[in-house]
Amino acid sequence: MPIAEDFVFIGRLSLDFAHTGDMGYGPRFERLKSPGDLNRWLSLSPLRLPPLPISDVEMEEAKILRRAISRVASALVAGAAVGEQDVQRINRAARQPALVVQLARDGKCMRWHSPTLSAVLATLAADAIQLFGDATQRTRIRRCENSGCQAIFYDDSRPGLRRWCAPNRCGDRMRAKVYRQRKSQGHS
Ligand SMILES: [Zn+2]
């Protein structure tokens, strides 16, 4: 997505994770350049994780899973066949123990029980499996119609007619563009 180099959270964990990659736009759109970047993403994401120790090998595993999720999502949205190897990679990550949530002593807030990056990847993979493997959810995977964005998103709106990744991102921008076009045509 060339419109922003920082993280974007459109609302679906596994797809938001996929968007930290260059999505085919070239290495300068890579957003996870270091374990520190990944920790920042994890703290800003709905998982709200504390900083984790992340080795170079784990960083590589995270990117392998991310690429697999991204490729399967792209294939599904294009109506193309998904790569067998990508499916295997997602399944392999999902077989690890996922993140475990615990209630804090006061019973009023939650925290993760001994989170690890492997558990994070298992949780991300499980979300991707739910999304791709569920017939209803799968039909709601879309590509943003803003040509400068083209982010793949999950349409969780009730009517299921969303054309843009997020109203406050591309929706408003595209509506403003249409408005300007109409106005300029009206004056010509
Ligand atoms: Zn968009």
Short mmCIF file of C-alpha atoms and ligand atoms in Angstrom, two decimals:
data_model
loop_
_atom_site.label_atom_id
_atom_site.label_comp_id
_atom_site.label_asym_id
_atom_site.label_seq_id
_atom_site.Cartn_x
_atom_site.Cartn_y
_atom_site.Cartn_z
CA MET A 1 0.00 0.00 0.00
CA PRO A 2 1.94 3.02 -1.13
CA ILE A 3 -0.27 5.60 0.62
CA ALA A 4 1.35 5.19 4.02
CA GLU A 5 4.53 3.68 5.26
CA ASP A 6 3.46 3.28 8.85
CA PHE A 7 1.27 0.51 10.23
CA VAL A 8 -2.35 0.34 9.28
CA PHE A 9 -5.01 -1.43 11.30
CA ILE A 10 -8.05 -1.97 9.15
CA GLY A 11 -9.58 -4.45 11.54
CA ARG A 12 -8.70 -8.03 10.76
CA LEU A 13 -5.67 -9.27 12.64
CA SER A 14 -4.17 -11.65 10.07
CA LEU A 15 -4.72 -9.24 7.16
CA ASP A 16 -3.36 -6.29 9.13
CA PHE A 17 -0.29 -8.40 9.80
CA ALA A 18 0.00 -9.15 6.07
CA HIS A 19 -0.06 -5.40 5.41
CA THR A 20 3.18 -4.90 7.32
CA GLY A 21 4.92 -6.40 4.28
CA ASP A 22 5.63 -4.63 1.02
CA MET A 23 2.55 -6.26 -0.61
CA GLY A 24 4.40 -6.31 -3.92
CA TYR A 25 5.20 -2.58 -3.91
CA GLY A 26 8.92 -3.07 -3.24
CA PRO A 27 11.24 -3.32 -0.25
CA ARG A 28 10.87 0.32 0.77
CA PHE A 29 7.35 -0.52 1.93
CA GLU A 30 8.61 -3.19 4.29
CA ARG A 31 7.44 -2.07 7.72
CA LEU A 32 9.08 -4.76 9.84
CA LYS A 33 12.74 -3.92 9.48
CA SER A 34 13.74 -5.10 12.96
CA PRO A 35 12.37 -7.05 15.94
CA GLY A 36 11.69 -3.62 17.47
CA ASP A 37 9.29 -2.85 14.58
CA LEU A 38 7.48 -6.15 15.11
CA ASN A 39 7.20 -5.46 18.84
CA ARG A 40 5.76 -2.03 18.07
CA TRP A 41 3.19 -3.58 15.72
CA LEU A 42 2.25 -6.14 18.39
CA SER A 43 1.81 -3.42 21.01
CA LEU A 44 -0.37 -1.29 18.70
CA SER A 45 -2.41 -4.22 17.36
CA PRO A 46 -5.56 -5.43 19.16
CA LEU A 47 -3.31 -8.03 20.83
CA ARG A 48 -1.72 -5.20 22.87
CA LEU A 49 1.31 -7.31 23.68
CA PRO A 50 4.21 -6.26 25.90
CA PRO A 51 7.66 -6.35 24.21
CA LEU A 52 8.79 -9.92 23.50
CA PRO A 53 12.27 -11.30 22.93
CA ILE A 54 12.42 -11.95 19.17
CA SER A 55 15.38 -13.78 17.60
CA ASP A 56 16.48 -13.37 13.99
CA VAL A 57 15.12 -16.86 13.24
CA GLU A 58 11.72 -15.94 14.71
CA MET A 59 11.73 -12.71 12.72
CA GLU A 60 12.26 -14.79 9.58
CA GLU A 61 9.45 -17.18 10.58
CA ALA A 62 7.13 -14.22 11.11
CA LYS A 63 7.87 -12.97 7.60
CA ILE A 64 7.40 -16.42 6.07
CA LEU A 65 3.97 -16.70 7.69
CA ARG A 66 3.14 -13.14 6.68
CA ARG A 67 4.01 -13.84 3.05
CA ALA A 68 1.89 -17.01 3.06
CA ILE A 69 -1.14 -15.15 4.50
CA SER A 70 -0.69 -12.33 2.00
CA ARG A 71 -0.43 -14.71 -0.95
CA VAL A 72 -3.44 -16.80 0.01
CA ALA A 73 -5.51 -13.64 0.57
CA SER A 74 -4.45 -12.25 -2.84
CA ALA A 75 -5.26 -15.54 -4.54
CA LEU A 76 -8.70 -15.79 -2.93
CA VAL A 77 -9.65 -12.20 -3.73
CA ALA A 78 -8.58 -12.78 -7.35
CA GLY A 79 -10.50 -16.07 -7.56
CA ALA A 80 -7.23 -17.89 -8.23
CA ALA A 81 -5.92 -21.16 -6.82
CA VAL A 82 -3.98 -20.85 -3.57
CA GLY A 83 -0.41 -22.13 -3.26
CA GLU A 84 -0.08 -25.47 -1.53
CA GLN A 85 3.12 -24.39 0.17
CA ASP A 86 1.47 -21.26 1.54
CA VAL A 87 -1.33 -23.34 3.02
CA GLN A 88 1.22 -25.68 4.60
CA ARG A 89 3.08 -22.74 6.12
CA ILE A 90 -0.06 -21.31 7.69
CA ASN A 91 -1.06 -24.72 9.02
CA ARG A 92 2.38 -25.36 10.45
CA ALA A 93 2.33 -22.07 12.39
CA ALA A 94 -1.21 -22.79 13.65
CA ARG A 95 -0.17 -26.13 15.13
CA GLN A 96 1.97 -24.39 17.78
CA PRO A 97 0.31 -23.42 21.09
CA ALA A 98 -1.45 -20.07 20.62
CA LEU A 99 -1.54 -17.10 23.00
CA VAL A 100 -3.27 -17.80 26.31
CA VAL A 101 -5.31 -15.09 27.98
CA GLN A 102 -5.59 -14.74 31.76
CA LEU A 103 -7.62 -12.59 34.09
CA ALA A 104 -5.63 -10.25 36.33
CA ARG A 105 -5.82 -10.67 40.12
CA ASP A 106 -8.46 -7.94 40.51
CA GLY A 107 -10.64 -9.75 37.98
CA LYS A 108 -11.02 -6.57 35.96
CA CYS A 109 -8.42 -6.79 33.22
CA MET A 110 -6.75 -9.36 31.08
CA ARG A 111 -3.17 -10.18 30.31
CA TRP A 112 -1.32 -12.73 28.25
CA HIS A 113 0.15 -15.75 29.99
CA SER A 114 3.87 -16.01 29.13
CA PRO A 115 3.48 -14.76 25.54
CA THR A 116 6.09 -15.83 22.97
CA LEU A 117 6.49 -14.99 19.32
CA SER A 118 5.69 -18.57 18.39
CA ALA A 119 2.36 -18.22 20.23
CA VAL A 120 1.74 -14.92 18.44
CA LEU A 121 2.33 -16.55 15.05
CA ALA A 122 0.01 -19.43 15.98
CA THR A 123 -2.70 -16.90 16.89
CA LEU A 124 -2.21 -14.98 13.63
CA ALA A 125 -2.28 -18.23 11.63
CA ALA A 126 -5.48 -19.34 13.40
CA ASP A 127 -7.15 -16.04 12.49
CA ALA A 128 -6.11 -16.52 8.86
CA ILE A 129 -7.51 -20.07 8.89
CA GLN A 130 -10.84 -18.83 10.27
CA LEU A 131 -10.96 -16.16 7.60
CA PHE A 132 -9.95 -18.28 4.61
CA GLY A 133 -11.56 -21.54 5.72
CA ASP A 134 -15.00 -20.20 6.61
CA ALA A 135 -17.25 -19.99 3.55
CA THR A 136 -19.11 -16.87 4.78
CA GLN A 137 -16.02 -14.97 5.89
CA ARG A 138 -14.12 -15.84 2.73
CA THR A 139 -16.68 -14.19 0.48
CA ARG A 140 -16.15 -10.96 2.42
CA ILE A 141 -12.46 -10.63 1.61
CA ARG A 142 -12.13 -7.66 -0.74
CA ARG A 143 -9.56 -5.42 -2.37
CA CYS A 144 -9.92 -1.69 -1.73
CA GLU A 145 -11.18 0.10 -4.85
CA ASN A 146 -8.87 3.07 -4.28
CA SER A 147 -6.24 2.40 -6.96
CA GLY A 148 -3.59 4.02 -4.77
CA CYS A 149 -4.34 1.64 -1.92
CA GLN A 150 -5.63 -1.75 -3.08
CA ALA A 151 -5.38 -3.12 0.45
CA ILE A 152 -7.06 -6.46 0.99
CA PHE A 153 -9.59 -6.17 3.78
CA TYR A 154 -12.32 -8.09 5.51
CA ASP A 155 -15.74 -6.52 5.02
CA ASP A 156 -17.41 -6.78 8.42
CA SER A 157 -20.20 -4.31 7.58
CA ARG A 158 -23.72 -5.65 7.94
CA PRO A 159 -24.80 -5.33 4.31
CA GLY A 160 -21.37 -6.50 3.15
CA LEU A 161 -21.07 -3.85 0.45
CA ARG A 162 -17.88 -2.09 1.52
CA ARG A 163 -15.77 -0.95 -1.42
CA TRP A 164 -12.95 0.73 0.48
CA CYS A 165 -10.67 -0.64 3.16
CA ALA A 166 -11.80 1.79 5.86
CA PRO A 167 -14.07 4.87 5.90
CA ASN A 168 -11.47 7.05 7.64
CA ARG A 169 -8.76 5.93 5.26
CA CYS A 170 -9.91 5.49 1.68
CA GLY A 171 -13.71 5.82 2.04
CA ASP A 172 -13.64 9.53 2.89
CA ARG A 173 -10.88 10.18 0.39
CA MET A 174 -12.75 8.48 -2.45
CA ARG A 175 -16.08 10.13 -1.61
CA ALA A 176 -14.32 13.53 -1.57
CA LYS A 177 -12.80 12.76 -4.97
CA VAL A 178 -16.16 11.82 -6.46
CA TYR A 179 -17.66 15.01 -4.98
CA ARG A 180 -14.87 17.15 -6.49
CA GLN A 181 -15.28 15.48 -9.87
CA ARG A 182 -19.04 16.06 -9.86
CA LYS A 183 -18.56 19.68 -8.81
CA SER A 184 -15.98 20.41 -11.50
CA GLN A 185 -18.15 18.77 -14.14
CA GLY A 186 -21.06 20.87 -12.97
CA HIS A 187 -19.07 24.08 -13.50
CA SER A 188 -17.64 23.16 -16.91
ZN ZN B 1 -7.95 1.55 0.89
#
